CSV table of C-alpha atoms and ligand atoms in Angstrom, one decimal:
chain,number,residue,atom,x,y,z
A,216,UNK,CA,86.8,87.5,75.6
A,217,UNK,CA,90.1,88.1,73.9
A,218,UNK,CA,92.9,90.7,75.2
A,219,UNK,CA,96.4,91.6,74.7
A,220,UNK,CA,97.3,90.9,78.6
A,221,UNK,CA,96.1,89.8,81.4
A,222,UNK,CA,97.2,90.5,84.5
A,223,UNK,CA,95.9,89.2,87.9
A,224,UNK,CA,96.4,91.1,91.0
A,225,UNK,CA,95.6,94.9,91.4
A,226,UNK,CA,98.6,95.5,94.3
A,227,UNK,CA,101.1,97.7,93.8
A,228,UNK,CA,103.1,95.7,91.3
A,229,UNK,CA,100.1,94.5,89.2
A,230,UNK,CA,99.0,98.6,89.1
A,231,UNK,CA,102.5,99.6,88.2
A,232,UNK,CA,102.9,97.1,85.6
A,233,UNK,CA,99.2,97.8,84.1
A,234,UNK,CA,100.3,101.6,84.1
A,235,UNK,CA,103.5,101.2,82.6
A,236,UNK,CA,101.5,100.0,79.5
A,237,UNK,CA,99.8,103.2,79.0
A,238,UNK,CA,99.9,104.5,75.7
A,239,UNK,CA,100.9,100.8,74.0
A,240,UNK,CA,97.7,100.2,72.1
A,241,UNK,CA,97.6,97.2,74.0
A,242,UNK,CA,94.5,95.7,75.5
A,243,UNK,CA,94.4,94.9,78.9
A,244,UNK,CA,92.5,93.0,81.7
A,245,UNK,CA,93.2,93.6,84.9
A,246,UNK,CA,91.4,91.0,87.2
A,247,UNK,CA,91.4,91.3,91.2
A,248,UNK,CA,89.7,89.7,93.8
A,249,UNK,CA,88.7,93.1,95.7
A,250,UNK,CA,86.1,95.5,94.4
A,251,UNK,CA,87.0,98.0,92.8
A,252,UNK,CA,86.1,100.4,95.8
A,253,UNK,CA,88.3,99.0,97.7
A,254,UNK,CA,91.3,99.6,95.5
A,255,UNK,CA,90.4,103.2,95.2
A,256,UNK,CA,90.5,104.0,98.5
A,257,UNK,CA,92.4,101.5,100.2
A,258,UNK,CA,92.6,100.1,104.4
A,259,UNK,CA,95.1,101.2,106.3
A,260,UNK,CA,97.2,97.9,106.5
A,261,UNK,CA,99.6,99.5,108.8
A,262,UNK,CA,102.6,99.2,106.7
A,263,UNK,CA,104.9,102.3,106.2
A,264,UNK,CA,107.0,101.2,103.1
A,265,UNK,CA,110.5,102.1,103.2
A,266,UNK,CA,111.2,103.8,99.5
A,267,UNK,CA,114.3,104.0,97.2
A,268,UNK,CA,115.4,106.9,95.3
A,269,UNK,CA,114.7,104.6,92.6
A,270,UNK,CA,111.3,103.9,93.3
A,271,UNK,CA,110.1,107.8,93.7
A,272,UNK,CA,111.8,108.2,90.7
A,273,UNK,CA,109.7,105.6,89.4
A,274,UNK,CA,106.5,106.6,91.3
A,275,UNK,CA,107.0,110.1,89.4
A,276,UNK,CA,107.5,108.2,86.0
A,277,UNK,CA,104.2,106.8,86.3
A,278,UNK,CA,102.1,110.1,87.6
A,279,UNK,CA,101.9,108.4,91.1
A,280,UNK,CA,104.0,110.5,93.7
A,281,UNK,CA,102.5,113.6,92.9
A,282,UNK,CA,99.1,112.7,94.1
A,283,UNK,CA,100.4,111.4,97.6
A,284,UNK,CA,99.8,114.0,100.3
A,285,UNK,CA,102.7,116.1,101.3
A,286,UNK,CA,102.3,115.0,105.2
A,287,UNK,CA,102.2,111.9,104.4
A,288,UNK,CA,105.7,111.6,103.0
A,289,UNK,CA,108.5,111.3,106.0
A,290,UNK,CA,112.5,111.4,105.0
A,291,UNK,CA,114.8,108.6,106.5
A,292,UNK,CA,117.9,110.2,107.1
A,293,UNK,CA,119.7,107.0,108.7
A,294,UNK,CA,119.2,103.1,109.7
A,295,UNK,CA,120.8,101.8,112.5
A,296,UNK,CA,121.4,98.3,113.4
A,297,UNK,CA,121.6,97.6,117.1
A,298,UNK,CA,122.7,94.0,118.6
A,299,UNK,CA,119.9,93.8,121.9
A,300,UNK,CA,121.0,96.6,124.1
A,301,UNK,CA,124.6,96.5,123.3
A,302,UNK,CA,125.0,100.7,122.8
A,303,UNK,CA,127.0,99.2,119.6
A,304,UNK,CA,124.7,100.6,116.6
A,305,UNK,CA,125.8,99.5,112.7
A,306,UNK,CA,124.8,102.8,111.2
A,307,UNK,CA,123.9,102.9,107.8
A,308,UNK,CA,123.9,106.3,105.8
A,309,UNK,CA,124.2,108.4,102.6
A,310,UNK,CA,127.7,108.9,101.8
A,311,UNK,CA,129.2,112.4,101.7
A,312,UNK,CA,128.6,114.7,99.5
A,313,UNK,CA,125.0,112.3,98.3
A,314,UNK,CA,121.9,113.4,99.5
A,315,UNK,CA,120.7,113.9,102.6
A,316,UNK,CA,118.5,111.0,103.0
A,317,UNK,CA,118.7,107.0,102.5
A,318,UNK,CA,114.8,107.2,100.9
A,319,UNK,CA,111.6,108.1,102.0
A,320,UNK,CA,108.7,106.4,104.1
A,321,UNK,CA,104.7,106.0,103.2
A,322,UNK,CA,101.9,104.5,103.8
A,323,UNK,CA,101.4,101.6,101.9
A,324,UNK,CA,97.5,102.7,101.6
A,325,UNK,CA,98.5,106.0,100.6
A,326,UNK,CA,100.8,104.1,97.5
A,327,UNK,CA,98.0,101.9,96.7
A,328,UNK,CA,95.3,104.7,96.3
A,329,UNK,CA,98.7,107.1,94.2
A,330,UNK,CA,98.6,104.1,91.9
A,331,UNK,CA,95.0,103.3,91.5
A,332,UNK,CA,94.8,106.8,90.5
A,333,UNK,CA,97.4,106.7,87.9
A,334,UNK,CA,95.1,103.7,86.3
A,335,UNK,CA,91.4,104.1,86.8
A,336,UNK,CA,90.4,106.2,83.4
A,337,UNK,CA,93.5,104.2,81.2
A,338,UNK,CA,91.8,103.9,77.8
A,339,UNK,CA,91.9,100.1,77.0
A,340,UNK,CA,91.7,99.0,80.3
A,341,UNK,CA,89.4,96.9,81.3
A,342,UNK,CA,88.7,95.9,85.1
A,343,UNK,CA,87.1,92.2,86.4
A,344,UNK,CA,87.1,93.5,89.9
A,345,UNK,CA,85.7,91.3,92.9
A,346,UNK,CA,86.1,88.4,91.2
A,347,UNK,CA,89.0,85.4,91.5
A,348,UNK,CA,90.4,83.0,89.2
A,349,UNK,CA,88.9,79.7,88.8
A,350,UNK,CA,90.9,77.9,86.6
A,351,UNK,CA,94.6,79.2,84.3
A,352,UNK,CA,95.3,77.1,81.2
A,353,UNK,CA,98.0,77.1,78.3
A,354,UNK,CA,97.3,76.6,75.1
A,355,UNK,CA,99.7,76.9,71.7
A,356,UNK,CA,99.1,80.6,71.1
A,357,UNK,CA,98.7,81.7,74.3
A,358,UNK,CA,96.8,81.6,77.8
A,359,UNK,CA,93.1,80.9,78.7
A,360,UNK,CA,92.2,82.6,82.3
A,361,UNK,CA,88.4,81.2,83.3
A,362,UNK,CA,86.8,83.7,86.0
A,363,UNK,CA,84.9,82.5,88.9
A,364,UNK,CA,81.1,83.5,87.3
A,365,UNK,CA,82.7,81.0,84.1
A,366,UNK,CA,83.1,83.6,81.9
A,367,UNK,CA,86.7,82.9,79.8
A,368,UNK,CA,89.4,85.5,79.1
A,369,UNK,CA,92.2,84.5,76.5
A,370,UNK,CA,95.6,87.0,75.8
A,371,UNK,CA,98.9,86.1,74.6
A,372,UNK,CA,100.3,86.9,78.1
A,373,UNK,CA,99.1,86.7,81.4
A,374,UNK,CA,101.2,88.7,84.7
A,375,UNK,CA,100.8,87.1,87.4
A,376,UNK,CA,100.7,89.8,90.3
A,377,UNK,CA,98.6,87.8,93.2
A,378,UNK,CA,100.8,88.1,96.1
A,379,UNK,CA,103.1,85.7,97.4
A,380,UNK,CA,100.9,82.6,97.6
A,381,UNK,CA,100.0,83.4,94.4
A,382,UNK,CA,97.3,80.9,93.3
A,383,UNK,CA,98.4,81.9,89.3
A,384,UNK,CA,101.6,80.6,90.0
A,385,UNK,CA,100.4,77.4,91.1
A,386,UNK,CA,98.0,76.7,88.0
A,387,UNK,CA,101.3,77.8,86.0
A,388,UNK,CA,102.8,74.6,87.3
A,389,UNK,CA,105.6,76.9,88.4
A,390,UNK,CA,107.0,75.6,91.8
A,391,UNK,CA,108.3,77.7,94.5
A,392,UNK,CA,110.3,77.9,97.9
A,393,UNK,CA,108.0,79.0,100.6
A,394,UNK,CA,109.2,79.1,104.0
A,395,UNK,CA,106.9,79.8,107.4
A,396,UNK,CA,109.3,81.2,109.7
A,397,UNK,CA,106.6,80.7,112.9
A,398,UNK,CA,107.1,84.3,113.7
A,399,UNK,CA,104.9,87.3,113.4
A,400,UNK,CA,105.4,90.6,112.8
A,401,UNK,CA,102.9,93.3,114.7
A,402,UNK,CA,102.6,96.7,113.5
A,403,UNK,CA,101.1,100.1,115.4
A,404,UNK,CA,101.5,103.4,114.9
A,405,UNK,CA,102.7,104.9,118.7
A,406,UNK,CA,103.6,108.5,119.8
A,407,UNK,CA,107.0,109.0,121.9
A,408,UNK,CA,108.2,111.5,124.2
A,409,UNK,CA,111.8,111.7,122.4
A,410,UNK,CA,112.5,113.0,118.7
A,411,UNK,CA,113.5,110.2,116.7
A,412,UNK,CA,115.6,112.8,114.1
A,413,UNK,CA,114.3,110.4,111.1
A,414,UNK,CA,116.8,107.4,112.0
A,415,UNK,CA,115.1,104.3,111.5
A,416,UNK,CA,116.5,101.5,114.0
A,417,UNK,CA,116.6,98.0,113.9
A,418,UNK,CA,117.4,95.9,118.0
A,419,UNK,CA,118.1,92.6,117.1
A,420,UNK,CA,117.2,90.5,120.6
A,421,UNK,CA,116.9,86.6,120.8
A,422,UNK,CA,113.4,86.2,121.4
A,423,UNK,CA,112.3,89.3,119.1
A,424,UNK,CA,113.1,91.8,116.4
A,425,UNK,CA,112.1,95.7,117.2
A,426,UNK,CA,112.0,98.2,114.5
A,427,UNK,CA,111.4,101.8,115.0
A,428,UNK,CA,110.1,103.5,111.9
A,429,UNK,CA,110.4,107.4,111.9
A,430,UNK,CA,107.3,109.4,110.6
A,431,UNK,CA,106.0,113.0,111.0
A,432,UNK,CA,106.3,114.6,114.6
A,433,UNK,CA,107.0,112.4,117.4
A,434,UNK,CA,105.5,109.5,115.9
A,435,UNK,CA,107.0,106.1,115.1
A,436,UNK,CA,105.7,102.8,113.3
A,437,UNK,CA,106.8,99.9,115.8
A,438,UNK,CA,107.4,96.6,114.1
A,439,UNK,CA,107.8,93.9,116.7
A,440,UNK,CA,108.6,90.7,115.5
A,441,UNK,CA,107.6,87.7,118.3
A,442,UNK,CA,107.1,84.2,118.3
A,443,UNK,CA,103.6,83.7,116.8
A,444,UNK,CA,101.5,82.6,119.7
A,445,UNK,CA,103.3,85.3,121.9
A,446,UNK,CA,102.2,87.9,119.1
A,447,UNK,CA,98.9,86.9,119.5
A,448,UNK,CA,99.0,87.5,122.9
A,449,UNK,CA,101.0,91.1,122.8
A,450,UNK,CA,98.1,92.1,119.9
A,451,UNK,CA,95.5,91.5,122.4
A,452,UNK,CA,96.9,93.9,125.0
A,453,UNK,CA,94.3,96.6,125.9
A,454,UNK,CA,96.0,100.2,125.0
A,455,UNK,CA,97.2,101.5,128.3
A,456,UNK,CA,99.1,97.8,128.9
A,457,UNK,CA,99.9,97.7,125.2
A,458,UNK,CA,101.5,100.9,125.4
A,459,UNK,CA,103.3,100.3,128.6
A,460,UNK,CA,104.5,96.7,126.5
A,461,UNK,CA,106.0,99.2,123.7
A,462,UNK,CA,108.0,101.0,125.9
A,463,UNK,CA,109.4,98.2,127.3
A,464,UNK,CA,110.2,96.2,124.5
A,465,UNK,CA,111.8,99.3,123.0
A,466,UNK,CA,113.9,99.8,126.0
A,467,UNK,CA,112.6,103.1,126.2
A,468,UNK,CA,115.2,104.7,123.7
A,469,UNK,CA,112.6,107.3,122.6
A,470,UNK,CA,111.0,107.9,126.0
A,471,UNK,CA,107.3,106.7,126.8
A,472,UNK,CA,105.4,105.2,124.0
A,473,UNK,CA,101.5,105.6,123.7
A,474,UNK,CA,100.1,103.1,121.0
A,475,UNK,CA,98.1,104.9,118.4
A,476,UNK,CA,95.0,102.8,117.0
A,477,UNK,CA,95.2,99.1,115.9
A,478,UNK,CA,97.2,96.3,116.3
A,479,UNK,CA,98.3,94.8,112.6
A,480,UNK,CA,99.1,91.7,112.1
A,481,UNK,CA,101.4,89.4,109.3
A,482,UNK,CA,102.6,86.1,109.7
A,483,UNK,CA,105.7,85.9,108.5
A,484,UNK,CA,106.8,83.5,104.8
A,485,UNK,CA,109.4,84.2,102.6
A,486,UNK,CA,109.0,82.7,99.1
A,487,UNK,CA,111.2,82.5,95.9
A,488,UNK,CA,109.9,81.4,92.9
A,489,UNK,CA,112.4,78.5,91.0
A,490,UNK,CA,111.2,81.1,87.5
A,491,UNK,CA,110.0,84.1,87.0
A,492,UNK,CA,108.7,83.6,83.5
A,493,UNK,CA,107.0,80.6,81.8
A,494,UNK,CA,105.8,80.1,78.2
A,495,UNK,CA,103.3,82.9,77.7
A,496,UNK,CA,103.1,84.3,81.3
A,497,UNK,CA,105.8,86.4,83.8
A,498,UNK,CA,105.6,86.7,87.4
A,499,UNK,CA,106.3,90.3,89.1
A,500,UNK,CA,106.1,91.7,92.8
A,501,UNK,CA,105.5,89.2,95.2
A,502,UNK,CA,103.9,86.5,93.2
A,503,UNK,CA,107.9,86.5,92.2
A,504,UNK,CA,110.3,87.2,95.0
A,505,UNK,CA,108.6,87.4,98.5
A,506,UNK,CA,110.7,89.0,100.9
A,507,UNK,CA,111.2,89.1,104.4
A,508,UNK,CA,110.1,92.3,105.4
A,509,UNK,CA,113.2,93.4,107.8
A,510,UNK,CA,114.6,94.8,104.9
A,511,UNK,CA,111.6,96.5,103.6
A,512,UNK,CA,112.5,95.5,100.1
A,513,UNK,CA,109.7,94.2,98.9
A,514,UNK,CA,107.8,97.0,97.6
A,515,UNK,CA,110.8,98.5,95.9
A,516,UNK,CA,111.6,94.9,94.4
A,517,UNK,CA,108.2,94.8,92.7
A,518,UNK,CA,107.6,98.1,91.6
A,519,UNK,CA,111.4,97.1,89.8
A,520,UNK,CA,110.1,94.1,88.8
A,521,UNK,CA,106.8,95.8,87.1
A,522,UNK,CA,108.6,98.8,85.6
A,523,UNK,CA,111.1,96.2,84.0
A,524,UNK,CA,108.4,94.0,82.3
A,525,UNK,CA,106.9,96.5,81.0
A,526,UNK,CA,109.5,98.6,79.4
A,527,UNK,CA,110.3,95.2,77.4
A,528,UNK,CA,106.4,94.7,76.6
A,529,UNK,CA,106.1,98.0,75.3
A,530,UNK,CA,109.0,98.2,73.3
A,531,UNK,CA,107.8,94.8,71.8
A,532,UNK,CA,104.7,96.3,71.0
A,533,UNK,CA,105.7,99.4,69.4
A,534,UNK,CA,108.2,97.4,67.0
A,535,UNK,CA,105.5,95.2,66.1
A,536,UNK,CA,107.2,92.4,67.7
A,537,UNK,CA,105.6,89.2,69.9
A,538,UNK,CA,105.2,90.5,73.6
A,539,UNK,CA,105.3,87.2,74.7
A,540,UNK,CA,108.4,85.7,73.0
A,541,UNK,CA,110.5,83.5,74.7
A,542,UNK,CA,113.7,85.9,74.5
A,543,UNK,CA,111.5,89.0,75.9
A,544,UNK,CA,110.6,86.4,78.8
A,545,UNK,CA,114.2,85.2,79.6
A,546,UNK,CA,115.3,88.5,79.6
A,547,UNK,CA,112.8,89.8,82.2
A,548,UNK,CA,113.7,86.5,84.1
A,549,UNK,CA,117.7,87.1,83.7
A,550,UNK,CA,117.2,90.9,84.7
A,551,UNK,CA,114.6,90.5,87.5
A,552,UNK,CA,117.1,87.3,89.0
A,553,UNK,CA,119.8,89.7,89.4
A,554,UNK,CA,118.1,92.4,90.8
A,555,UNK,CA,116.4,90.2,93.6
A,556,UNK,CA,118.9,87.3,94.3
A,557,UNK,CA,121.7,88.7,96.1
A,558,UNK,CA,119.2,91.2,98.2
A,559,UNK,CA,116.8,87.8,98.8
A,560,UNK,CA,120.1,85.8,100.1
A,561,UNK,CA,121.3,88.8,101.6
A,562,UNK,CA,118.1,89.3,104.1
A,563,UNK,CA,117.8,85.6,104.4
A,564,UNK,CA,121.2,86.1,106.0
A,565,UNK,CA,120.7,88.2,108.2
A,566,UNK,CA,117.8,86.7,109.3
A,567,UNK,CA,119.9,83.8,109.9
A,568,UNK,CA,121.9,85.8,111.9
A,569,UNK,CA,119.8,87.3,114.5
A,570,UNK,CA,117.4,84.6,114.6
A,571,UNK,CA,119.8,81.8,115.5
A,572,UNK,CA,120.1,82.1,119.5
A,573,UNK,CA,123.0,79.0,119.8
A,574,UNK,CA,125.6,80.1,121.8
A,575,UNK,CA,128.4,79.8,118.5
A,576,UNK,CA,125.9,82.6,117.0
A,577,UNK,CA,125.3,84.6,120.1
A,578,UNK,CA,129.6,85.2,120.5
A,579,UNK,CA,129.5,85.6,116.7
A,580,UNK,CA,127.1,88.6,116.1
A,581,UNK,CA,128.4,91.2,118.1
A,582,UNK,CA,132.0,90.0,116.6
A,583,UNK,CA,130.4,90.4,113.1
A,584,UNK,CA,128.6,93.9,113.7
A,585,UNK,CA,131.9,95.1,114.5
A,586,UNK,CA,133.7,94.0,111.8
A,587,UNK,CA,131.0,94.9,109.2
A,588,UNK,CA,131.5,98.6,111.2
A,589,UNK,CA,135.2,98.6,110.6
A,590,UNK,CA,135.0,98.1,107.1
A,591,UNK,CA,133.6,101.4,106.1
A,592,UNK,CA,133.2,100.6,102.1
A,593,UNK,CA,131.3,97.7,102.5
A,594,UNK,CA,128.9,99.9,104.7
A,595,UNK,CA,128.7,102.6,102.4
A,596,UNK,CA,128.3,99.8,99.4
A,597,UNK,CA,125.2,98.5,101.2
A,598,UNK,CA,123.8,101.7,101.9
A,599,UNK,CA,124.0,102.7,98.4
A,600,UNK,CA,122.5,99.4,97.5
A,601,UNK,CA,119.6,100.3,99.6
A,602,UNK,CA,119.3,103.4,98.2
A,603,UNK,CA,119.8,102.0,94.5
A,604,UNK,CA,117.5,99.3,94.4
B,132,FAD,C1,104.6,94.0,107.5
B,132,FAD,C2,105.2,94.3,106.2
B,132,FAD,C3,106.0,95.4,106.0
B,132,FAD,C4,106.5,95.7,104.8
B,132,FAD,N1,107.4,96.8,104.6
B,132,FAD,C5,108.0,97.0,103.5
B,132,FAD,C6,108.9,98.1,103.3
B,132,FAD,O1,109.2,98.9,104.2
B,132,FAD,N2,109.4,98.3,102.1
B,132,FAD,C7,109.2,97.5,101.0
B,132,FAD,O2,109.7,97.7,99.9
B,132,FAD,N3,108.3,96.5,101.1
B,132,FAD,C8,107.7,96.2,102.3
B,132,FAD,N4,106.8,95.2,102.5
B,132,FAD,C9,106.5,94.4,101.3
B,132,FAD,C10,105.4,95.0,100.4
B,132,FAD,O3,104.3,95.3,101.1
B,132,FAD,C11,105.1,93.9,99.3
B,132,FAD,O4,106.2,93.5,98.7
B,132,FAD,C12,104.1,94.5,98.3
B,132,FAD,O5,102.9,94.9,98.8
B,132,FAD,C13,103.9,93.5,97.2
B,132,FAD,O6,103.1,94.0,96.2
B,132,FAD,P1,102.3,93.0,95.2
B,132,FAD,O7,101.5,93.9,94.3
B,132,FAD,O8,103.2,92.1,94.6
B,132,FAD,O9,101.3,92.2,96.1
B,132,FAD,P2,100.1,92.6,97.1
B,132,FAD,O10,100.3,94.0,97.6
B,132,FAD,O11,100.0,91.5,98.1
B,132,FAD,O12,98.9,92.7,96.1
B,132,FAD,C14,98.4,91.5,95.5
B,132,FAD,C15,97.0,91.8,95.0
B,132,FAD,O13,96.5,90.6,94.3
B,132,FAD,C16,95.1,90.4,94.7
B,132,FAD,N5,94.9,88.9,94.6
B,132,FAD,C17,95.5,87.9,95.3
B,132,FAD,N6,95.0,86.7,94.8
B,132,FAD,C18,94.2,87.0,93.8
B,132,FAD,C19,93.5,86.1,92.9
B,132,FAD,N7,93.5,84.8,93.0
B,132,FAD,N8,92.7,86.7,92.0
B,132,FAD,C20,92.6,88.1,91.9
B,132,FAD,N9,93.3,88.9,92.7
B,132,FAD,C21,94.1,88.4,93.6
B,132,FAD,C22,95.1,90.8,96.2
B,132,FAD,O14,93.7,91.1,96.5
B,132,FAD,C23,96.0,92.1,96.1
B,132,FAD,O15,95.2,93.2,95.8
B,132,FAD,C24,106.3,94.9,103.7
B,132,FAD,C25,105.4,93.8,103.8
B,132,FAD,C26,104.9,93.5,105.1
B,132,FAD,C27,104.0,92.3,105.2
């Protein structure tokens, strides 16, 4: 089978990137390792993604936002920073005279199923769904992708949208840093007694993370993140112990907490790819830049990602130019390396920060929150960086 592109990975990125194709002319192959009913109507995963401005403007580019349920769409108005249970909170929030809200939070399902639906009748789309990748190889003209039933699959490019451990990368011979951090983070859904007025907040302790996620009514997405065999343990709580576990990890600061459904949970690796690009082939989303999650980047970094490989692919195409040409390549890879490099040191940074429970680091932090505080540009610069990316 020959095709114009091939992308592996129908995730958010892969999706995007497929949809910001449509209307090219070009033939595409989208091949993912879940069937296709399961990318129409996605799981629950448990993750409330923490949206840009830019990425609902680029959800409404591509036909997605409008076919996400009103209720399910939940304003965040403010993120706060908090050093344990010092009452000291770095606030982070729209500047004056901005809008009225640092981005929006939904469902990672409910993006999934927005984007599938944006995709699933795309003329010149075909889908090799519930099926993996056996085997990538190069060759002069272009890339041959072997599925695992044997059947072979040529294109002059081949997006490699497979997640962080991406297997594509690997049989690209492109290398990446991959770090297991030996923490996990638990996400559930849990009710409180106290309005959480859309502020997200972020308690930094020594032995774990807490993040309070604000969503419709008095409901809150807690992301704990623990030691990994003490995760295991917390995940196993039956609800009534669970929930009394919630409350006290979250020091109570929105009353009693009642644990709504399941326990989710995700290991935690960060992973950055030494390229982005390679001859014939691009990485986007995670396969690219995998993020720690604290500062719910990811998502926005590989819609980004997607939107920008395509608009050079498409232009290509229209001017009857090579969509794979070295140039096009480095210039994804230049423009994609600056939009995730200083946010990907950035995060690792603060990770640094609050994970490193020396003594030096525990008189430092509360030092440095104060001083980040004090200088009120630099706050307002990150928030609109937050807001930007
Ligand atoms: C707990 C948690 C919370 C998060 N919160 C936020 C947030 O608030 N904001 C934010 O911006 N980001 C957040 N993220 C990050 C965000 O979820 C990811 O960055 C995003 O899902 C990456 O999209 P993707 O399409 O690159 O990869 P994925 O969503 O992982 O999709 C990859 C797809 O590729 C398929 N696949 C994998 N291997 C193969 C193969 N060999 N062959 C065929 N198909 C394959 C998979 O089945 C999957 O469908 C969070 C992540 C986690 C873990």
């Amino acid at each position: 089978m020959q095709t114009d592109v091939i992308v592996v990975g129908g995730g958010p990125a892969g999706l995007a990137f497929v949809r910001g194709l449509a209307g090219s002319d070009l033939s595409i192959t989208l091949i993912e390792r879940q069937p296709r009913a399961a990318l129409a109507d996605p799981a629950d995963d448990g993750r409330e993604i923490a949206l840009t401005h830019r990425s609902e403007a680029t959800l409404r580019e591509l036909g997605a936002w409008d076919t996400i349920p009103a209720g399910a769409v939940a304003p965040l108005r403010e993120a706060r920073v908090l050093d344990g249970r010092s009452p000291f909170a770095l606030s982070f929030a729209p500047g004056k005279g901005s809008t009225d809200r640092l981005g929006q939070l939904v469902a990672n399902h409910h993006l999934r199923r927005a984007m599938f639906a944006t995709v699933q009748d795309q003329p010149r789309l075909s889908w090799e769904t519930g099926i993996g990748v056996a085997q990538v190889r190069r060759h002069g003209r272009g890339v041959a992708v072997t599925l695992d039933d044997g059947r072979r699959i040529t294109a002059p490019l081949l997006v490699a949208a497979d997640a962080r451990f991406s297997a594509t990368r690997a049989a690209l011979g492109i290398p990446a840093r991959v770090q297991h951090l030996g923490r996990t983070m638990l996400l559930v859904r849990a009710a409180h007694a106290r309005d959480h007025d859309h502020v997200a907040t972020e308690s930094f302790g020594y032995d774990q993370t807490v993040a309070l996620l604000p969503l419709a009514g008095r409901v809150s997405s807690v992301v704990l993140t623990l030691p990994t065999d003490l995760a295991a343990r917390v995940a196993a709580l039956p609800p009534a112990a669970l929930s009394a576990e919630l409350t006290r990890r979250t020091d109570a600061r929105l009353g009693a907490m009642e644990a709504l459904g399941r326990v989710y949970a995700y290991p935690l690796a960060t992973v950055w790819s030494t390229h982005f690009a390679a001859p014939h082939a691009a990485l986007i989303g995670d396969a690219a830049v995998g993020m720690h999650p604290v500062t719910a980047h990811g998502f926005n970094l590989g819609l980004r990602s997607a939107a920008s490989l395509a608009a050079l692919v498409r232009k290509a195409a229209a001017t009857g130019g090579d969509i794979a040409a070295p140039s096009l390549l480095r210039r994804y890879e230049a423009a994609h390396r600056l939009a995730a490099g200083p946010l990907f040191a950035a995060t690792e940074a603060i990770v640094r920060l609050y994970t490193d429970a020396r003594p030096g680091a525990r008189i430092a932090r509360p030092a440095l929150l104060h001083a980040a505080a004090r200088l009120s540009p630099v706050r307002a610069g990150i928030a609109q960086v937050l807001m930007r990316h």
